């Protein structure tokens, strides 16, 4: 007779063999596809659409905004009118002709074929020309699209209205970038992604309703399974949706049969079925989160009192290590945010689902139902905005966070809560000692990638901001970290996107006073508190067509420091400023430290500290070795955001001390 230990070992080996075989077959099919013959070249491809085209978040390319583009997955069924195949590909299209395409339609594209970092697809297709639609959408696809569009139209405007389609059917197209960031920072993103919770709520509602039609539990489960299948079709059968449905089926099984001892084997079976159907799920963090959340609900939720707090706490505890590993931070406020949002989730999901179903045939009733749940959605949106304002616990790398979070969860689970609390106190103490900025500071430069963003501290949560970088989220995060709530003067030096793209982030939840942008010339003087501001450039009619040479360049003088912020001015302008500035304590180096510098002006400035705002691994070669060498020869302390991260300078009677956000020992910190 085979012992229990040997049985488990045999099951483990069989599972590994099956998983490895399925993964090998799938990878082999992707790598041997004929589409690889066209890599780095352009060709015609016929694609069957698999997922809805979604608008890609706006990006900065160089100094300009990238054109609007859409991303979706499809099956390449024909290549170059020569090869017939069926292989998944990712399409990035910078043409609006793909907007509105529905799953199942076939299109012909002329695309550049590139290697994709996404392992589940064979290639990345870059499309810049209008696509040719070969087949219309099916009646089934059009019907589902009407339901989705009906819900989208009925929910109206505002963050609350944008939240409802996301919570009901995973449609986040109406949500702004700022709102998505608030949801992420507050730990509420899972509410707007179709997850096992969505399926569990809908299925539980149907299961409850079926008791009025069927007395036997088996019939109720069958009816619920049918409704679950219809819901999958409505929200689109993407890999994430299918795994969520599998996890929900486990919870439904445990709930419907009331046999807790059978729930964990059911979870194991669901994991195996999902991985066999799509082996790439095994490498997907989202799959790990789905499994862990389900396991938390099965294992520790029944032990938590009161019951209303059990689901969010159980899911949060089990998912914490993976969340920290993939996001790099965890929000202590997320538990409170989830508790506050939890009562509103079920009515929004159920009533919103009913409203979506009837929207094509009874839009007034659908709008009335949405009106009933919109206050609940507005409440969740408020909770997200409120909790996003609090600091989050950030980690230098996800690995450190994963180890720490796993250790704390394991200690709590195995009854070593005192040790877990001691470890948590130690981590918080270390993070406090490594906080940035620590203490007082006068000038700070944000780490916002390839762009410029500098802040002069006016104290009492006020600051002068010079440029706002390319990314609103990074700019908002920097000002949040610096504690800036009010901006009496905002200077946008010139029109390039790497200096103005983050404007929305700078204005978020902040009072902004005067804005200088193309309306200021040399000779302008202003005084804010004890800071004297003298604009040295531009001079009317004295610069060329290069936008860099229209930059606002100014000196900032206080009893404690002098600063020259040069924007992106280049040598033709720099040479005209010689003898106009003199020595300064801090020099925000022109044009990200490029090689286009006038070294005579640099010698005149002779800064004690030179700040270069530059992105890691940028394609411009910034900062130039010649610029670094010249500054070093002038005995300037060179600070680079790609190496040092954000920097904060404390100045007292022209004596400077420096803090850097990137330090080798800075493992845990608040941001």
Coordinates of N, CA and C in Angstrom, one line a residue, residues 126-239:
X126 N 3.7 46.7 -34.8 CA 3.6 48.2 -34.7 C 2.9 48.6 -36.0
X127 N 1.7 49.2 -35.8 CA 0.8 49.6 -36.9 C 0.7 51.1 -36.9
X128 N 1.0 51.8 -38.0 CA 0.9 53.2 -38.1 C -0.1 53.7 -39.2
X129 N -0.5 52.8 -40.0 CA -1.4 53.1 -41.1 C -2.8 52.6 -40.8
X130 N -3.8 53.1 -41.5 CA -5.2 52.7 -41.3 C -5.3 51.2 -41.6
X131 N -6.1 50.5 -40.7 CA -6.3 49.1 -40.9 C -7.5 48.8 -41.9
X132 N -7.4 47.7 -42.5 CA -8.5 47.2 -43.4 C -9.4 46.2 -42.6
X133 N -10.7 46.5 -42.4 CA -11.6 45.6 -41.7 C -12.1 44.6 -42.7
X134 N -11.9 43.3 -42.5 CA -12.2 42.3 -43.4 C -13.6 41.7 -43.1
X135 N -13.9 41.6 -41.8 CA -15.2 41.0 -41.4 C -15.9 41.9 -40.4
X136 N -17.3 41.9 -40.5 CA -18.0 42.7 -39.5 C -18.1 41.9 -38.2
X137 N -18.4 42.6 -37.1 CA -18.6 41.8 -35.8 C -19.8 40.9 -35.9
X138 N -19.8 39.9 -35.2 CA -20.9 38.9 -35.1 C -22.1 39.5 -34.3
X139 N -23.2 38.9 -34.5 CA -24.4 39.4 -33.7 C -24.2 39.3 -32.2
X140 N -23.6 38.2 -31.8 CA -23.3 38.0 -30.4 C -22.3 39.1 -29.9
X141 N -21.3 39.4 -30.7 CA -20.3 40.5 -30.3 C -21.0 41.8 -30.2
X142 N -21.9 42.1 -31.2 CA -22.6 43.4 -31.2 C -23.5 43.5 -30.0
X143 N -24.2 42.4 -29.7 CA -25.1 42.5 -28.5 C -24.4 42.7 -27.2
X144 N -23.2 42.1 -27.0 CA -22.4 42.3 -25.8 C -21.9 43.7 -25.8
X145 N -21.5 44.2 -27.0 CA -21.0 45.6 -27.1 C -22.0 46.6 -26.7
X146 N -23.3 46.4 -27.1 CA -24.4 47.3 -26.8 C -24.6 47.3 -25.3
X147 N -24.5 46.2 -24.6 CA -24.6 46.1 -23.2 C -23.5 46.9 -22.5
X148 N -22.3 46.7 -23.0 CA -21.1 47.5 -22.4 C -21.3 49.0 -22.6
X149 N -21.6 49.3 -23.9 CA -21.8 50.7 -24.2 C -23.0 51.4 -23.5
X150 N -24.0 50.6 -23.3 CA -25.2 51.1 -22.6 C -24.8 51.4 -21.1
X151 N -24.1 50.6 -20.5 CA -23.6 50.8 -19.1 C -22.7 52.0 -19.1
X152 N -21.8 52.1 -20.0 CA -20.9 53.2 -20.1 C -21.6 54.6 -20.2
X153 N -22.6 54.6 -21.1 CA -23.4 55.9 -21.3 C -24.2 56.2 -20.1
X154 N -24.8 55.2 -19.4 CA -25.7 55.4 -18.3 C -25.0 56.0 -17.1
X155 N -23.7 55.7 -16.9 CA -23.1 56.1 -15.7 C -22.7 57.5 -15.6
X156 N -22.7 58.2 -16.7 CA -22.5 59.7 -16.7 C -21.0 60.0 -16.5
X157 N -20.8 61.2 -15.9 CA -19.4 61.8 -15.7 C -18.9 61.7 -14.3
X158 N -17.7 62.1 -14.1 CA -17.1 62.1 -12.7 C -16.4 60.8 -12.4
X159 N -15.6 60.8 -11.4 CA -14.9 59.6 -11.0 C -15.9 58.5 -10.6
X160 N -17.0 58.9 -9.9 CA -18.0 57.9 -9.5 C -18.6 57.2 -10.7
X161 N -18.9 58.0 -11.7 CA -19.5 57.4 -13.0 C -18.5 56.6 -13.7
X162 N -17.2 57.0 -13.7 CA -16.2 56.2 -14.3 C -15.9 54.9 -13.6
X163 N -16.2 54.9 -12.3 CA -15.8 53.7 -11.5 C -16.8 52.6 -11.7
X164 N -18.1 52.8 -12.0 CA -19.1 51.8 -12.0 C -18.8 50.8 -13.2
X165 N -18.5 51.2 -14.4 CA -18.2 50.2 -15.4 C -17.0 49.3 -15.1
X166 N -16.0 49.9 -14.4 CA -14.9 49.1 -14.0 C -15.2 48.1 -13.0
X167 N -16.1 48.4 -12.0 CA -16.4 47.5 -11.0 C -17.4 46.4 -11.5
X168 N -18.2 46.7 -12.5 CA -19.2 45.8 -12.9 C -18.6 44.9 -14.0
X169 N -18.0 45.5 -15.1 CA -17.5 44.6 -16.2 C -16.1 44.9 -16.6
X170 N -15.3 45.5 -15.7 CA -13.9 45.7 -15.9 C -13.6 46.8 -17.0
X171 N -14.5 47.6 -17.3 CA -14.3 48.7 -18.3 C -13.8 49.9 -17.7
X172 N -12.5 50.2 -17.8 CA -11.8 51.4 -17.2 C -11.6 52.5 -18.2
X173 N -12.2 52.5 -19.3 CA -11.9 53.4 -20.4 C -12.3 54.9 -20.0
X174 N -13.2 55.0 -19.0 CA -13.7 56.4 -18.7 C -12.8 57.0 -17.5
X175 N -11.9 56.2 -16.9 CA -11.2 56.6 -15.8 C -10.0 57.4 -16.2
X176 N -9.8 58.5 -15.5 CA -8.6 59.4 -15.8 C -7.4 58.8 -15.2
X177 N -6.2 59.2 -15.7 CA -4.9 58.7 -15.2 C -4.8 59.0 -13.7
X178 N -5.2 60.2 -13.3 CA -5.1 60.6 -11.9 C -5.9 59.7 -11.0
X179 N -7.1 59.4 -11.5 CA -8.0 58.6 -10.6 C -7.4 57.1 -10.6
X180 N -6.9 56.6 -11.7 CA -6.3 55.3 -11.6 C -5.1 55.3 -10.6
X181 N -4.3 56.3 -10.6 CA -3.2 56.4 -9.7 C -3.7 56.5 -8.2
X182 N -4.8 57.2 -8.0 CA -5.4 57.2 -6.6 C -5.8 55.9 -6.2
X183 N -6.5 55.2 -7.1 CA -7.0 53.8 -6.8 C -5.8 52.9 -6.5
X184 N -4.7 53.0 -7.3 CA -3.6 52.2 -7.1 C -2.9 52.5 -5.7
X185 N -2.7 53.8 -5.5 CA -2.0 54.2 -4.3 C -2.8 53.8 -3.0
X186 N -4.1 53.8 -3.1 CA -4.9 53.5 -1.9 C -5.2 52.0 -1.8
X187 N -4.7 51.2 -2.7 CA -4.9 49.8 -2.6 C -6.3 49.3 -3.0
X188 N -7.0 50.1 -3.9 CA -8.3 49.8 -4.3 C -8.4 49.4 -5.8
X189 N -7.3 49.2 -6.4 CA -7.3 48.8 -7.8 C -8.0 47.6 -8.1
X190 N -8.0 46.6 -7.2 CA -8.7 45.3 -7.4 C -10.2 45.5 -7.6
X191 N -10.7 46.6 -7.2 CA -12.2 46.8 -7.4 C -12.5 47.1 -8.8
X192 N -11.6 47.7 -9.6 CA -11.9 48.0 -11.0 C -11.3 47.1 -12.0
X193 N -10.9 45.9 -11.5 CA -10.4 44.9 -12.4 C -11.3 43.7 -12.1
X194 N -11.9 43.1 -13.1 CA -12.8 41.9 -12.9 C -12.0 40.8 -12.2
X195 N -12.4 40.5 -11.0 CA -11.7 39.5 -10.2 C -12.6 38.4 -9.7
X196 N -12.1 37.5 -8.9 CA -12.9 36.5 -8.3 C -14.0 37.1 -7.5
X197 N -13.7 38.3 -6.9 CA -14.8 38.9 -6.0 C -16.0 39.3 -6.9
X198 N -15.8 39.8 -8.1 CA -16.9 40.2 -8.9 C -17.7 38.9 -9.2
X199 N -17.1 37.9 -9.6 CA -17.8 36.6 -10.0 C -18.5 36.1 -8.8
X200 N -17.8 36.1 -7.6 CA -18.4 35.6 -6.4 C -19.6 36.3 -6.0
X201 N -19.6 37.7 -6.1 CA -20.8 38.5 -5.8 C -22.0 38.2 -6.7
X202 N -21.7 38.2 -8.1 CA -22.7 37.9 -9.0 C -23.3 36.5 -8.9
X203 N -22.3 35.5 -8.7 CA -22.8 34.1 -8.6 C -23.5 33.9 -7.3
X204 N -23.1 34.5 -6.2 CA -23.8 34.4 -4.9 C -25.2 35.0 -5.0
X205 N -25.3 36.1 -5.7 CA -26.7 36.7 -5.9 C -27.6 35.8 -6.7
X206 N -27.0 35.2 -7.8 CA -27.9 34.3 -8.6 C -28.2 33.1 -7.8
X207 N -27.2 32.5 -7.0 CA -27.5 31.3 -6.2 C -28.6 31.6 -5.2
X208 N -28.5 32.8 -4.6 CA -29.6 33.2 -3.7 C -30.9 33.3 -4.4
X209 N -31.0 33.9 -5.6 CA -32.2 34.0 -6.3 C -32.8 32.7 -6.8
X210 N -31.9 31.7 -7.0 CA -32.4 30.4 -7.5 C -33.2 29.6 -6.5
X211 N -33.0 30.0 -5.2 CA -33.8 29.2 -4.2 C -35.3 29.4 -4.4
X212 N -35.7 30.5 -5.1 CA -37.1 30.7 -5.3 C -37.6 29.9 -6.5
X213 N -36.7 29.3 -7.2 CA -37.1 28.5 -8.4 C -36.8 27.0 -8.2
X214 N -35.7 26.7 -7.5 CA -35.3 25.3 -7.4 C -35.0 25.0 -5.9
X215 N -35.5 23.8 -5.5 CA -35.3 23.4 -4.1 C -34.0 22.7 -4.0
X216 N -33.5 22.0 -5.0 CA -32.3 21.2 -4.9 C -31.1 22.1 -5.1
X217 N -30.1 21.9 -4.3 CA -28.8 22.7 -4.5 C -28.1 22.5 -5.8
X218 N -28.2 21.3 -6.3 CA -27.5 20.9 -7.6 C -28.1 21.8 -8.7
X219 N -29.4 21.9 -8.7 CA -30.0 22.7 -9.8 C -29.6 24.2 -9.7
X220 N -29.6 24.7 -8.4 CA -29.2 26.0 -8.2 C -27.7 26.3 -8.7
X221 N -26.9 25.3 -8.4 CA -25.5 25.5 -8.8 C -25.4 25.4 -10.4
X222 N -26.2 24.6 -11.0 CA -26.1 24.6 -12.5 C -26.6 25.9 -13.1
X223 N -27.7 26.5 -12.5 CA -28.2 27.8 -13.0 C -27.1 28.9 -12.7
X224 N -26.5 28.8 -11.6 CA -25.4 29.8 -11.3 C -24.3 29.6 -12.2
X225 N -23.9 28.4 -12.6 CA -22.8 28.2 -13.5 C -23.1 28.8 -14.9
X226 N -24.4 28.6 -15.3 CA -24.8 29.2 -16.6 C -24.7 30.7 -16.6
X227 N -25.1 31.3 -15.4 CA -25.0 32.8 -15.3 C -23.5 33.2 -15.3
X228 N -22.7 32.4 -14.7 CA -21.2 32.7 -14.6 C -20.7 32.7 -16.0
X229 N -21.1 31.8 -16.9 CA -20.6 31.7 -18.2 C -21.0 32.9 -19.0
X230 N -22.3 33.4 -18.8 CA -22.8 34.6 -19.5 C -22.0 35.8 -19.1
X231 N -21.7 35.9 -17.8 CA -20.9 37.0 -17.3 C -19.5 37.0 -17.9
X232 N -18.9 35.8 -18.0 CA -17.6 35.8 -18.7 C -17.6 36.3 -20.1
X233 N -18.7 36.0 -20.8 CA -18.8 36.5 -22.2 C -18.9 38.0 -22.2
X234 N -19.7 38.6 -21.2 CA -19.9 40.0 -21.1 C -18.6 40.8 -20.8
X235 N -17.8 40.3 -19.9 CA -16.6 41.0 -19.5 C -15.4 40.7 -20.3
X236 N -15.6 39.8 -21.3 CA -14.6 39.3 -22.2 C -13.8 38.2 -21.6
X237 N -13.6 37.0 -22.3 CA -12.9 35.9 -21.7 C -11.4 36.0 -21.8
X238 N -10.8 37.1 -21.2 CA -9.4 37.2 -21.2 C -8.8 36.3 -20.2
X239 N -7.5 36.0 -20.2 CA -6.8 35.2 -19.2 C -7.2 35.6 -17.8

